[in-house]
mmCIF file of C-alpha atoms and ligand atoms in Angstrom:
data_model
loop_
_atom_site.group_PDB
_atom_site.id
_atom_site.type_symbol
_atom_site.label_atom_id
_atom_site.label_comp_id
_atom_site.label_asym_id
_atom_site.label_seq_id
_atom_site.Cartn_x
_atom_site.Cartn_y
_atom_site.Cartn_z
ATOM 1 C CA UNK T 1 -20.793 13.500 -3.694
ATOM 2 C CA UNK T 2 -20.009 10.473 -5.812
ATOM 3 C CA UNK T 3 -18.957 7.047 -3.792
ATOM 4 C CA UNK T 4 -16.011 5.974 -5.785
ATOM 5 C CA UNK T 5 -12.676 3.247 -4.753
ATOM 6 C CA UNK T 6 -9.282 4.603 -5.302
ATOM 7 C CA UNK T 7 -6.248 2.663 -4.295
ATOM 8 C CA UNK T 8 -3.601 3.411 -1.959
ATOM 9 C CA UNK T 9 -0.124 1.979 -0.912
ATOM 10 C CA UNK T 10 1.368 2.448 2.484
ATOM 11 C CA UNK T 11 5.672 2.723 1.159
ATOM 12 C CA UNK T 12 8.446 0.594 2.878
ATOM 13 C CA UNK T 13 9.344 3.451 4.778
ATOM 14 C CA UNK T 14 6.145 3.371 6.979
ATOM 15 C CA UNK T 15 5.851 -0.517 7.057
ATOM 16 C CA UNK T 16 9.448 0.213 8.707
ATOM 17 C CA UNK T 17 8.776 2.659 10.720
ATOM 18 C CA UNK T 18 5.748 1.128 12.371
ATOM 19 C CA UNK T 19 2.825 2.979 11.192
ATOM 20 C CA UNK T 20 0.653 0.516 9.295
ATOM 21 C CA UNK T 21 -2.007 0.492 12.055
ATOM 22 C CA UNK T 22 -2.207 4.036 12.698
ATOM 23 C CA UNK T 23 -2.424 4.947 8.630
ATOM 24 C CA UNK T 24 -5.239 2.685 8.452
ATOM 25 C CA UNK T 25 -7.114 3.994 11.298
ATOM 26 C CA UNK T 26 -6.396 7.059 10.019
ATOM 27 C CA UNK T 27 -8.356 6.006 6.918
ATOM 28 C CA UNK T 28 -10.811 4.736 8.586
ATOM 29 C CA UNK T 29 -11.582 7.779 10.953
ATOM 30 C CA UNK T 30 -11.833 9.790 7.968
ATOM 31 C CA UNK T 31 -14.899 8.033 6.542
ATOM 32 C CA UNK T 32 -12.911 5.988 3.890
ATOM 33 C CA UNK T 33 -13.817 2.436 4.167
ATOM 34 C CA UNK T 34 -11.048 -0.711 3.571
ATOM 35 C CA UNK T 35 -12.684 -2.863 0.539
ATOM 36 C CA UNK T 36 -9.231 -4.739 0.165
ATOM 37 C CA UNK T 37 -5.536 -5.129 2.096
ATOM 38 C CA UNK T 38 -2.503 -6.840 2.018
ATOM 39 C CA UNK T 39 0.789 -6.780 2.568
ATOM 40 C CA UNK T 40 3.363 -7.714 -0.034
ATOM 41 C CA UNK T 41 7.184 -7.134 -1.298
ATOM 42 C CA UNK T 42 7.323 -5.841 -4.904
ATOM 43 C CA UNK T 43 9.896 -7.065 -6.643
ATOM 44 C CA UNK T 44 11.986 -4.534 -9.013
ATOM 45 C CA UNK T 45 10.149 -5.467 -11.733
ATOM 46 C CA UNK T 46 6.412 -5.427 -10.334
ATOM 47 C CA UNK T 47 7.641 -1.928 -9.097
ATOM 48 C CA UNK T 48 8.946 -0.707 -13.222
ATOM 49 C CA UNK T 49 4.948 -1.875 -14.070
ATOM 50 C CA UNK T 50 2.675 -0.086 -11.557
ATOM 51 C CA UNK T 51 5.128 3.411 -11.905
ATOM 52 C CA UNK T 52 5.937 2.303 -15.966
ATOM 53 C CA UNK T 53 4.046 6.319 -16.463
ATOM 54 C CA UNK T 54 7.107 7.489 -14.493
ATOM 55 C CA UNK T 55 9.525 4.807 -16.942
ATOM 56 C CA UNK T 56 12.160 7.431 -18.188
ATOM 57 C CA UNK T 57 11.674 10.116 -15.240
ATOM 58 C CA UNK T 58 14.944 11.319 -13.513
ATOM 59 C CA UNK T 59 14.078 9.318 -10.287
ATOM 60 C CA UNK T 60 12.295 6.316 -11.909
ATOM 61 C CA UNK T 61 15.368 4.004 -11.089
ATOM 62 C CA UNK T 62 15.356 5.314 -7.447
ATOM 63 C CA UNK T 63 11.615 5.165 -6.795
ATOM 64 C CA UNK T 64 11.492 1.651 -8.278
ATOM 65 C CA UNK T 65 14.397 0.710 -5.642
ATOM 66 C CA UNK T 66 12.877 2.396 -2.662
ATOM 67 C CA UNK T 67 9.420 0.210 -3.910
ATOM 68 C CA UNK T 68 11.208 -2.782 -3.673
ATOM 69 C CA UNK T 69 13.657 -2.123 -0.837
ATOM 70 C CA UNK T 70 10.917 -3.482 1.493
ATOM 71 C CA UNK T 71 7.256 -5.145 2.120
ATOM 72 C CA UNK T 72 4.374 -2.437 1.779
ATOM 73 C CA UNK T 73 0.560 -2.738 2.440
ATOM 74 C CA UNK T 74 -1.743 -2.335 -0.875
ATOM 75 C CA UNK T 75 -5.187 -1.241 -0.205
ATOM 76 C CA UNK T 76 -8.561 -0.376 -2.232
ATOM 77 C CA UNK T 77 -10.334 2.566 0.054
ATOM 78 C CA UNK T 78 -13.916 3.367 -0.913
ATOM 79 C CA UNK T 79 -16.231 6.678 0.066
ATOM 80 C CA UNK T 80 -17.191 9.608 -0.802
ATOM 81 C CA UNK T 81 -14.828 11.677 -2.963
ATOM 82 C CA UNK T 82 -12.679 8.812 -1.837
ATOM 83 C CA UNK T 83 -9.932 9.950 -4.459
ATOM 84 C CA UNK T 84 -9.528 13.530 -3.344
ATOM 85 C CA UNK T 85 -10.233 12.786 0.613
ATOM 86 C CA UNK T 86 -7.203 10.351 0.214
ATOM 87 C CA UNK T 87 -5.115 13.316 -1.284
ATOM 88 C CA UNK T 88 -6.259 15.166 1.023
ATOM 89 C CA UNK T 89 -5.330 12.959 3.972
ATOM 90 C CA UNK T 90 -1.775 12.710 2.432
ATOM 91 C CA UNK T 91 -0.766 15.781 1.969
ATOM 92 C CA UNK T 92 1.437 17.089 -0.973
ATOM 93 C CA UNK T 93 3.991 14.651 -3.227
ATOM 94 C CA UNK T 94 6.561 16.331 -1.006
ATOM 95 C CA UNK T 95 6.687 16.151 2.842
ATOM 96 C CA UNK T 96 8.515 19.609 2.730
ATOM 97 C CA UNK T 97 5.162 21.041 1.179
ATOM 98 C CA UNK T 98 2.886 19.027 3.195
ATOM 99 C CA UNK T 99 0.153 20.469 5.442
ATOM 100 C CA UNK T 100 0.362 19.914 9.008
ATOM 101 C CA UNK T 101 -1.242 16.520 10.499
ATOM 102 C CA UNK T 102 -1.449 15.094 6.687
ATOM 103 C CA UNK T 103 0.347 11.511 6.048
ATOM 104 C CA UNK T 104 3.088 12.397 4.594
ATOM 105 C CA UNK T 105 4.149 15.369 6.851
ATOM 106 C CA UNK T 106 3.424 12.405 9.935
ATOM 107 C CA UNK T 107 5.411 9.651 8.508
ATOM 108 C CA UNK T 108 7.605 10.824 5.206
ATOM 109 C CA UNK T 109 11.118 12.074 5.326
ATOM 110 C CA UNK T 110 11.775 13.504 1.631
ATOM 111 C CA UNK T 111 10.285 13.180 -1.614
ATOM 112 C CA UNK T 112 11.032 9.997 -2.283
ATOM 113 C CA UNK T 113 10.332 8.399 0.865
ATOM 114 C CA UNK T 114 7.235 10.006 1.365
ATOM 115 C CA UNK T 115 4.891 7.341 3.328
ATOM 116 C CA UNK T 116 2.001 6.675 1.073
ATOM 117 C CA UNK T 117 0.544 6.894 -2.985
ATOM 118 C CA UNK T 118 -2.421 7.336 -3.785
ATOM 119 C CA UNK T 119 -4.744 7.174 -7.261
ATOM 120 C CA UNK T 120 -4.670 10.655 -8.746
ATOM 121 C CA UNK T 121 -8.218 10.280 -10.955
ATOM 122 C CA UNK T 122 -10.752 7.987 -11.363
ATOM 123 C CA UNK T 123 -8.926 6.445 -14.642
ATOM 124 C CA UNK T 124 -5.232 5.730 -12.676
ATOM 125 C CA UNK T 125 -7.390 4.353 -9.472
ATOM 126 C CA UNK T 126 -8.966 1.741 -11.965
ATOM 127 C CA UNK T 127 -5.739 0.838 -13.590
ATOM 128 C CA UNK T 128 -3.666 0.485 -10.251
ATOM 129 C CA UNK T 129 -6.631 -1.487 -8.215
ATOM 130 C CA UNK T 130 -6.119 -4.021 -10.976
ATOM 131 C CA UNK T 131 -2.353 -4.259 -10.728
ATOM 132 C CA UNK T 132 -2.796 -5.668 -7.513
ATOM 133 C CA UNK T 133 -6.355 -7.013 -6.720
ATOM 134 C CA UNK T 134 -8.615 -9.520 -8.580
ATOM 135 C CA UNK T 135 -12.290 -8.133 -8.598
ATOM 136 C CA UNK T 136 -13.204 -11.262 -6.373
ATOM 137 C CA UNK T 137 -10.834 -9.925 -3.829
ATOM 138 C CA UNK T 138 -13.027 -6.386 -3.459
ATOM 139 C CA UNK T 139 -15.257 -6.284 -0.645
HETATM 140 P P1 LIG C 1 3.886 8.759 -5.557
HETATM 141 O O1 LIG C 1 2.606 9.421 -5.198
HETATM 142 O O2 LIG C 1 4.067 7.344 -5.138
HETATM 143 O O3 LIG C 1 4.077 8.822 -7.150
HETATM 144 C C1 LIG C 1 5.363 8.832 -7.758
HETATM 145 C C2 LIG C 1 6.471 8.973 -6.769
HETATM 146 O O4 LIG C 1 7.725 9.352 -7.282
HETATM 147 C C3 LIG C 1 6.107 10.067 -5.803
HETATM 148 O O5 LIG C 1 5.064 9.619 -4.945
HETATM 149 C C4 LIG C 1 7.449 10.345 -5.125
HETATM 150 O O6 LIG C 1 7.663 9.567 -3.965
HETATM 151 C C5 LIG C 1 8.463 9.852 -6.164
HETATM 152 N N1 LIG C 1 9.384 10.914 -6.565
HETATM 153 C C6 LIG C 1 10.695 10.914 -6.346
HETATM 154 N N2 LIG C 1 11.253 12.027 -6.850
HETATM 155 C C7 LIG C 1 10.264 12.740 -7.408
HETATM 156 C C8 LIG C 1 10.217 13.993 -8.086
HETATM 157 N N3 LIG C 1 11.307 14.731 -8.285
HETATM 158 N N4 LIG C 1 9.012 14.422 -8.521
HETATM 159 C C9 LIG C 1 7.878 13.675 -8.316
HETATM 160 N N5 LIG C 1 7.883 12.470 -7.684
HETATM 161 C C10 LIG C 1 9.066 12.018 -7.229
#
């Protein structure tokens, strides 16, 4: 099993609905470990640049609206197979399709408000911890 970061965003939606505390425990009682947190509002723009692989996409304009629409907490989880395990803890893109008990089946409503992201592969968690943290900032 290889001990690797990946990043993760809890969406406006949750932030709004309450949930911050219990997706982090959540985390946490899985085995993945919080290296980095905080809480921020994206701005349109900041929004465009961390989905810019989506830049063109039907709902690009949407998702990039929902982003901003509201303050969301950016983390950098670490463990085992911490890429998948996170995937696995969320559940599929959309809630509809979501297992039972996973994040987004808990907390999201549709497939655009759908909780949580999370780093798809080793290069993308890399690329999206950087977005938001400074390597001084990784614990
Ligand atoms: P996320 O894991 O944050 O990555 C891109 C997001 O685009 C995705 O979650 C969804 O919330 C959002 N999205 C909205 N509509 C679609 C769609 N039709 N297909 C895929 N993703 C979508």
């Amino acid at each position: 099993m290889a001990n690797e970061r990946t990043f993760s965003i809890i969406k406006p939606d949750a932030t709004k609905l309450g949930v911050v505390g219990k997706i982090i425990a959540r985390f946490e009682s899985e085995g993945l470990r919080i290296c980095a947190v905080k809480k921020i509002h994206m701005s349109k723009r900041v929004a465009e640049g961390f989905y810019a692989v989506h830049a063109g996409r039907p709902f690009f304009d949407e998702l990039t609206d929902f982003m901003s629409s509201g303050p969301c907490v950016v983390m950098v989880l670490e463990g085992d197979n911490a890429i998948s395990e996170n995937r696995r803890i969320m559940g599929a893109t959309n809630p509809d399709d979501a297992d039972e008990g996973t994040l987004r089946k808990l907390y999201g409503a549709h497939i655009g408000n759908n909780a949580v992201h999370g780093s798809d592969a080793p290069e993308t968690a890399a690329v999206e911890i950087a977005y938001f943290f400074a390597g001084t900032e990784l614990h």
